[in-house]
């Protein structure tokens, strides 16, 4: 396993910790596009997660939607979406 794959998998394992195996599988299959975006970003930025905050946030939102459908609170999802859109707007103003 190369460094990029390990880094990517480490993030997903930390992110999904505590989720049921079914939810973990759903996140990994339904949110695959975001996983690919994270991988590309990590490769461009020498595997520094802090440089890929936006891509990671979109992965988190995607997984939170799946968890919300599984009976979890949607409030967290809305907070994350607001935070991501707010951060994106703040960066574009600079």
Short mmCIF file of N, CA and C in Angstrom, two decimals:
data_model
loop_
_atom_site.label_atom_id
_atom_site.label_comp_id
_atom_site.label_asym_id
_atom_site.label_seq_id
_atom_site.Cartn_x
_atom_site.Cartn_y
_atom_site.Cartn_z
N UNK A 1 0.86 -1.18 0.00
CA UNK A 1 0.00 0.00 0.00
C UNK A 1 0.90 1.24 0.00
N UNK A 2 0.61 2.17 -0.91
CA UNK A 2 1.45 3.37 -0.94
C UNK A 2 0.97 4.39 0.09
N UNK A 3 1.76 5.44 0.26
CA UNK A 3 1.47 6.45 1.28
C UNK A 3 0.13 7.13 1.02
N UNK A 4 -0.17 7.43 -0.24
CA UNK A 4 -1.40 8.15 -0.55
C UNK A 4 -2.63 7.33 -0.16
N UNK A 5 -2.62 6.05 -0.47
CA UNK A 5 -3.76 5.21 -0.11
C UNK A 5 -3.90 5.11 1.40
N UNK A 6 -2.80 4.94 2.10
CA UNK A 6 -2.83 4.84 3.55
C UNK A 6 -3.39 6.12 4.17
N UNK A 7 -2.92 7.28 3.68
CA UNK A 7 -3.39 8.56 4.21
C UNK A 7 -4.89 8.70 4.01
N UNK A 8 -5.35 8.38 2.82
CA UNK A 8 -6.76 8.47 2.49
C UNK A 8 -7.58 7.53 3.37
N UNK A 9 -7.15 6.29 3.51
CA UNK A 9 -7.88 5.33 4.33
C UNK A 9 -7.86 5.73 5.80
N UNK A 10 -6.76 6.28 6.27
CA UNK A 10 -6.69 6.73 7.66
C UNK A 10 -7.77 7.76 7.95
N UNK A 11 -7.95 8.72 7.03
CA UNK A 11 -8.98 9.74 7.24
C UNK A 11 -10.36 9.09 7.32
N UNK A 12 -10.66 8.19 6.40
CA UNK A 12 -11.98 7.59 6.37
C UNK A 12 -12.22 6.72 7.60
N UNK A 13 -11.19 6.03 8.06
CA UNK A 13 -11.34 5.22 9.27
C UNK A 13 -11.62 6.10 10.48
N UNK A 14 -10.91 7.23 10.59
CA UNK A 14 -11.16 8.15 11.71
C UNK A 14 -12.56 8.74 11.60
N UNK A 15 -12.96 9.10 10.40
CA UNK A 15 -14.23 9.76 10.17
C UNK A 15 -15.40 8.85 10.53
N UNK A 16 -15.30 7.59 10.16
CA UNK A 16 -16.41 6.66 10.33
C UNK A 16 -16.35 5.89 11.63
N UNK A 17 -15.41 6.22 12.50
CA UNK A 17 -15.26 5.48 13.76
C UNK A 17 -16.58 5.55 14.54
N UNK A 18 -17.04 4.41 14.96
CA UNK A 18 -18.28 4.36 15.73
C UNK A 18 -19.52 4.13 14.88
N UNK A 19 -19.40 4.28 13.57
CA UNK A 19 -20.54 4.03 12.69
C UNK A 19 -20.66 2.52 12.46
N UNK A 20 -21.88 2.09 12.20
CA UNK A 20 -22.08 0.66 11.94
C UNK A 20 -21.38 0.28 10.64
N UNK A 21 -21.04 -0.99 10.48
CA UNK A 21 -20.38 -1.42 9.23
C UNK A 21 -21.22 -1.09 7.99
N UNK A 22 -22.54 -1.18 8.12
CA UNK A 22 -23.40 -0.86 6.98
C UNK A 22 -23.27 0.62 6.60
N UNK A 23 -23.27 1.50 7.59
CA UNK A 23 -23.12 2.93 7.32
C UNK A 23 -21.74 3.21 6.73
N UNK A 24 -20.72 2.55 7.24
CA UNK A 24 -19.37 2.74 6.70
C UNK A 24 -19.33 2.35 5.22
N UNK A 25 -19.95 1.22 4.88
CA UNK A 25 -19.97 0.78 3.47
C UNK A 25 -20.73 1.78 2.61
N UNK A 26 -21.87 2.27 3.12
CA UNK A 26 -22.64 3.25 2.36
C UNK A 26 -21.84 4.53 2.12
N UNK A 27 -21.16 5.01 3.16
CA UNK A 27 -20.35 6.22 3.00
C UNK A 27 -19.28 6.00 1.94
N UNK A 28 -18.62 4.86 1.99
CA UNK A 28 -17.54 4.61 1.05
C UNK A 28 -18.03 4.42 -0.37
N UNK A 29 -19.25 3.90 -0.55
CA UNK A 29 -19.75 3.70 -1.92
C UNK A 29 -20.48 4.94 -2.44
N UNK A 30 -21.37 5.51 -1.64
CA UNK A 30 -22.16 6.65 -2.09
C UNK A 30 -21.35 7.94 -2.17
N UNK A 31 -20.32 8.06 -1.38
CA UNK A 31 -19.53 9.29 -1.32
C UNK A 31 -18.19 9.14 -2.03
N UNK A 32 -18.10 8.16 -2.91
CA UNK A 32 -16.82 7.85 -3.56
C UNK A 32 -16.26 9.06 -4.31
N UNK A 33 -17.13 9.84 -4.94
CA UNK A 33 -16.67 11.02 -5.67
C UNK A 33 -15.85 11.94 -4.77
N UNK A 34 -16.34 12.13 -3.55
CA UNK A 34 -15.64 13.00 -2.61
C UNK A 34 -14.33 12.38 -2.15
N UNK A 35 -14.32 11.05 -2.02
CA UNK A 35 -13.08 10.36 -1.65
C UNK A 35 -12.03 10.58 -2.73
N UNK A 36 -12.45 10.53 -3.98
CA UNK A 36 -11.51 10.77 -5.09
C UNK A 36 -11.00 12.21 -5.06
N UNK A 37 -11.89 13.15 -4.76
CA UNK A 37 -11.48 14.56 -4.65
C UNK A 37 -10.45 14.75 -3.54
N UNK A 38 -10.67 14.08 -2.41
CA UNK A 38 -9.72 14.17 -1.30
C UNK A 38 -8.37 13.60 -1.73
N UNK A 39 -8.40 12.46 -2.40
CA UNK A 39 -7.16 11.83 -2.83
C UNK A 39 -6.37 12.75 -3.75
N UNK A 40 -7.05 13.34 -4.73
CA UNK A 40 -6.37 14.25 -5.67
C UNK A 40 -5.79 15.45 -4.93
N UNK A 41 -6.56 16.00 -4.00
CA UNK A 41 -6.09 17.16 -3.23
C UNK A 41 -4.87 16.80 -2.40
N UNK A 42 -4.92 15.66 -1.73
CA UNK A 42 -3.78 15.24 -0.92
C UNK A 42 -2.53 15.07 -1.78
N UNK A 43 -2.69 14.50 -2.96
CA UNK A 43 -1.55 14.32 -3.86
C UNK A 43 -0.97 15.67 -4.28
N UNK A 44 -1.83 16.65 -4.55
CA UNK A 44 -1.36 17.98 -4.97
C UNK A 44 -0.69 18.74 -3.83
N UNK A 45 -1.06 18.43 -2.59
CA UNK A 45 -0.61 19.21 -1.44
C UNK A 45 0.28 18.43 -0.48
N UNK A 46 1.07 17.53 -0.99
CA UNK A 46 2.04 16.76 -0.18
C UNK A 46 1.39 16.08 1.03
N UNK A 47 0.16 15.62 0.85
CA UNK A 47 -0.56 14.86 1.87
C UNK A 47 -0.79 15.63 3.17
N UNK A 48 -0.98 16.94 3.05
CA UNK A 48 -1.30 17.78 4.20
C UNK A 48 -2.83 17.93 4.28
N UNK A 49 -3.45 17.26 5.24
CA UNK A 49 -4.91 17.29 5.34
C UNK A 49 -5.45 18.71 5.51
N UNK A 50 -4.72 19.57 6.20
CA UNK A 50 -5.22 20.92 6.43
C UNK A 50 -5.38 21.70 5.13
N UNK A 51 -4.66 21.30 4.09
CA UNK A 51 -4.79 21.96 2.79
C UNK A 51 -6.02 21.47 2.03
N UNK A 52 -6.64 20.42 2.51
CA UNK A 52 -7.77 19.81 1.81
C UNK A 52 -9.05 19.89 2.65
N UNK A 53 -9.16 20.92 3.47
CA UNK A 53 -10.30 21.02 4.39
C UNK A 53 -11.64 21.01 3.65
N UNK A 54 -11.70 21.66 2.49
CA UNK A 54 -12.97 21.74 1.76
C UNK A 54 -13.39 20.36 1.25
N UNK A 55 -12.46 19.63 0.65
CA UNK A 55 -12.78 18.31 0.13
C UNK A 55 -13.19 17.36 1.26
N UNK A 56 -12.49 17.45 2.38
CA UNK A 56 -12.81 16.61 3.53
C UNK A 56 -14.18 16.98 4.10
N UNK A 57 -14.49 18.27 4.13
CA UNK A 57 -15.80 18.71 4.63
C UNK A 57 -16.93 18.18 3.76
N UNK A 58 -16.74 18.16 2.44
CA UNK A 58 -17.78 17.62 1.56
C UNK A 58 -17.98 16.12 1.80
N UNK A 59 -16.89 15.39 2.05
CA UNK A 59 -17.00 13.96 2.40
C UNK A 59 -17.82 13.83 3.69
N UNK A 60 -17.49 14.65 4.69
CA UNK A 60 -18.19 14.60 5.97
C UNK A 60 -19.68 14.86 5.78
N UNK A 61 -20.02 15.84 4.97
CA UNK A 61 -21.43 16.18 4.73
C UNK A 61 -22.14 15.01 4.06
N UNK A 62 -21.50 14.42 3.07
CA UNK A 62 -22.10 13.28 2.37
C UNK A 62 -22.38 12.14 3.35
N UNK A 63 -21.41 11.82 4.19
CA UNK A 63 -21.60 10.74 5.17
C UNK A 63 -22.65 11.13 6.21
N UNK A 64 -22.68 12.39 6.59
CA UNK A 64 -23.69 12.83 7.57
C UNK A 64 -25.10 12.68 7.00
N UNK A 65 -25.26 12.91 5.70
CA UNK A 65 -26.58 12.72 5.09
C UNK A 65 -27.01 11.26 5.20
N UNK A 66 -26.06 10.37 4.96
CA UNK A 66 -26.37 8.94 5.07
C UNK A 66 -26.73 8.59 6.51
N UNK A 67 -25.97 9.12 7.45
CA UNK A 67 -26.25 8.85 8.86
C UNK A 67 -27.59 9.45 9.27
N UNK A 68 -27.93 10.62 8.73
CA UNK A 68 -29.21 11.26 9.06
C UNK A 68 -30.37 10.38 8.60
N UNK A 69 -30.20 9.74 7.46
CA UNK A 69 -31.24 8.83 6.97
C UNK A 69 -31.36 7.61 7.87
N UNK A 70 -30.30 7.32 8.59
CA UNK A 70 -30.29 6.16 9.50
C UNK A 70 -30.82 6.54 10.89
N UNK A 71 -31.42 7.74 11.01
CA UNK A 71 -32.03 8.14 12.27
C UNK A 71 -31.20 9.09 13.10
N UNK A 72 -30.08 9.55 12.59
CA UNK A 72 -29.25 10.49 13.33
C UNK A 72 -29.79 11.91 13.14
N UNK A 73 -29.31 12.82 13.94
CA UNK A 73 -29.75 14.21 13.88
C UNK A 73 -29.29 14.90 12.60
N UNK A 74 -30.18 15.68 12.01
CA UNK A 74 -29.85 16.43 10.81
C UNK A 74 -29.24 17.78 11.17
N UNK A 75 -29.35 18.20 12.42
CA UNK A 75 -28.83 19.50 12.84
C UNK A 75 -27.33 19.61 12.57
N UNK A 76 -26.59 18.57 12.86
CA UNK A 76 -25.15 18.58 12.61
C UNK A 76 -24.86 18.76 11.13
N UNK A 77 -25.64 18.10 10.30
CA UNK A 77 -25.48 18.22 8.86
C UNK A 77 -25.66 19.67 8.41
N UNK A 78 -26.69 20.32 8.92
CA UNK A 78 -26.93 21.71 8.54
C UNK A 78 -25.80 22.62 9.01
N UNK A 79 -25.30 22.39 10.22
CA UNK A 79 -24.18 23.20 10.73
C UNK A 79 -22.96 23.04 9.84
N UNK A 80 -22.66 21.82 9.43
CA UNK A 80 -21.49 21.58 8.57
C UNK A 80 -21.68 22.26 7.22
N UNK A 81 -22.87 22.14 6.65
CA UNK A 81 -23.13 22.75 5.36
C UNK A 81 -22.98 24.27 5.44
N UNK A 82 -23.50 24.87 6.51
CA UNK A 82 -23.37 26.31 6.69
C UNK A 82 -21.91 26.70 6.85
N UNK A 83 -21.17 25.91 7.60
CA UNK A 83 -19.76 26.21 7.84
C UNK A 83 -18.96 26.12 6.54
N UNK A 84 -19.23 25.11 5.73
CA UNK A 84 -18.51 24.95 4.46
C UNK A 84 -18.85 26.08 3.51
N UNK A 85 -20.13 26.40 3.37
CA UNK A 85 -20.49 27.47 2.45
C UNK A 85 -19.99 28.82 2.97
N UNK A 86 -19.97 29.01 4.28
CA UNK A 86 -19.43 30.24 4.85
C UNK A 86 -17.94 30.36 4.62
N UNK A 87 -17.20 29.26 4.81
CA UNK A 87 -15.76 29.27 4.57
C UNK A 87 -15.45 29.53 3.10
N UNK A 88 -16.23 28.93 2.22
CA UNK A 88 -16.01 29.13 0.79
C UNK A 88 -16.23 30.59 0.43
N UNK A 89 -17.29 31.20 0.98
CA UNK A 89 -17.56 32.60 0.69
C UNK A 89 -16.48 33.51 1.26
N UNK A 90 -15.99 33.21 2.45
CA UNK A 90 -14.93 34.01 3.06
C UNK A 90 -13.65 33.95 2.25
N UNK A 91 -13.30 32.78 1.73
CA UNK A 91 -12.07 32.64 0.96
C UNK A 91 -12.17 33.38 -0.37
N UNK A 92 -13.36 33.39 -0.99
CA UNK A 92 -13.50 34.06 -2.28
C UNK A 92 -13.45 35.58 -2.13
N UNK A 93 -13.71 36.09 -0.94
CA UNK A 93 -13.68 37.54 -0.72
C UNK A 93 -12.28 38.06 -0.48
N UNK A 94 -11.34 37.18 -0.18
CA UNK A 94 -9.98 37.62 0.14
C UNK A 94 -9.20 37.96 -1.11
#
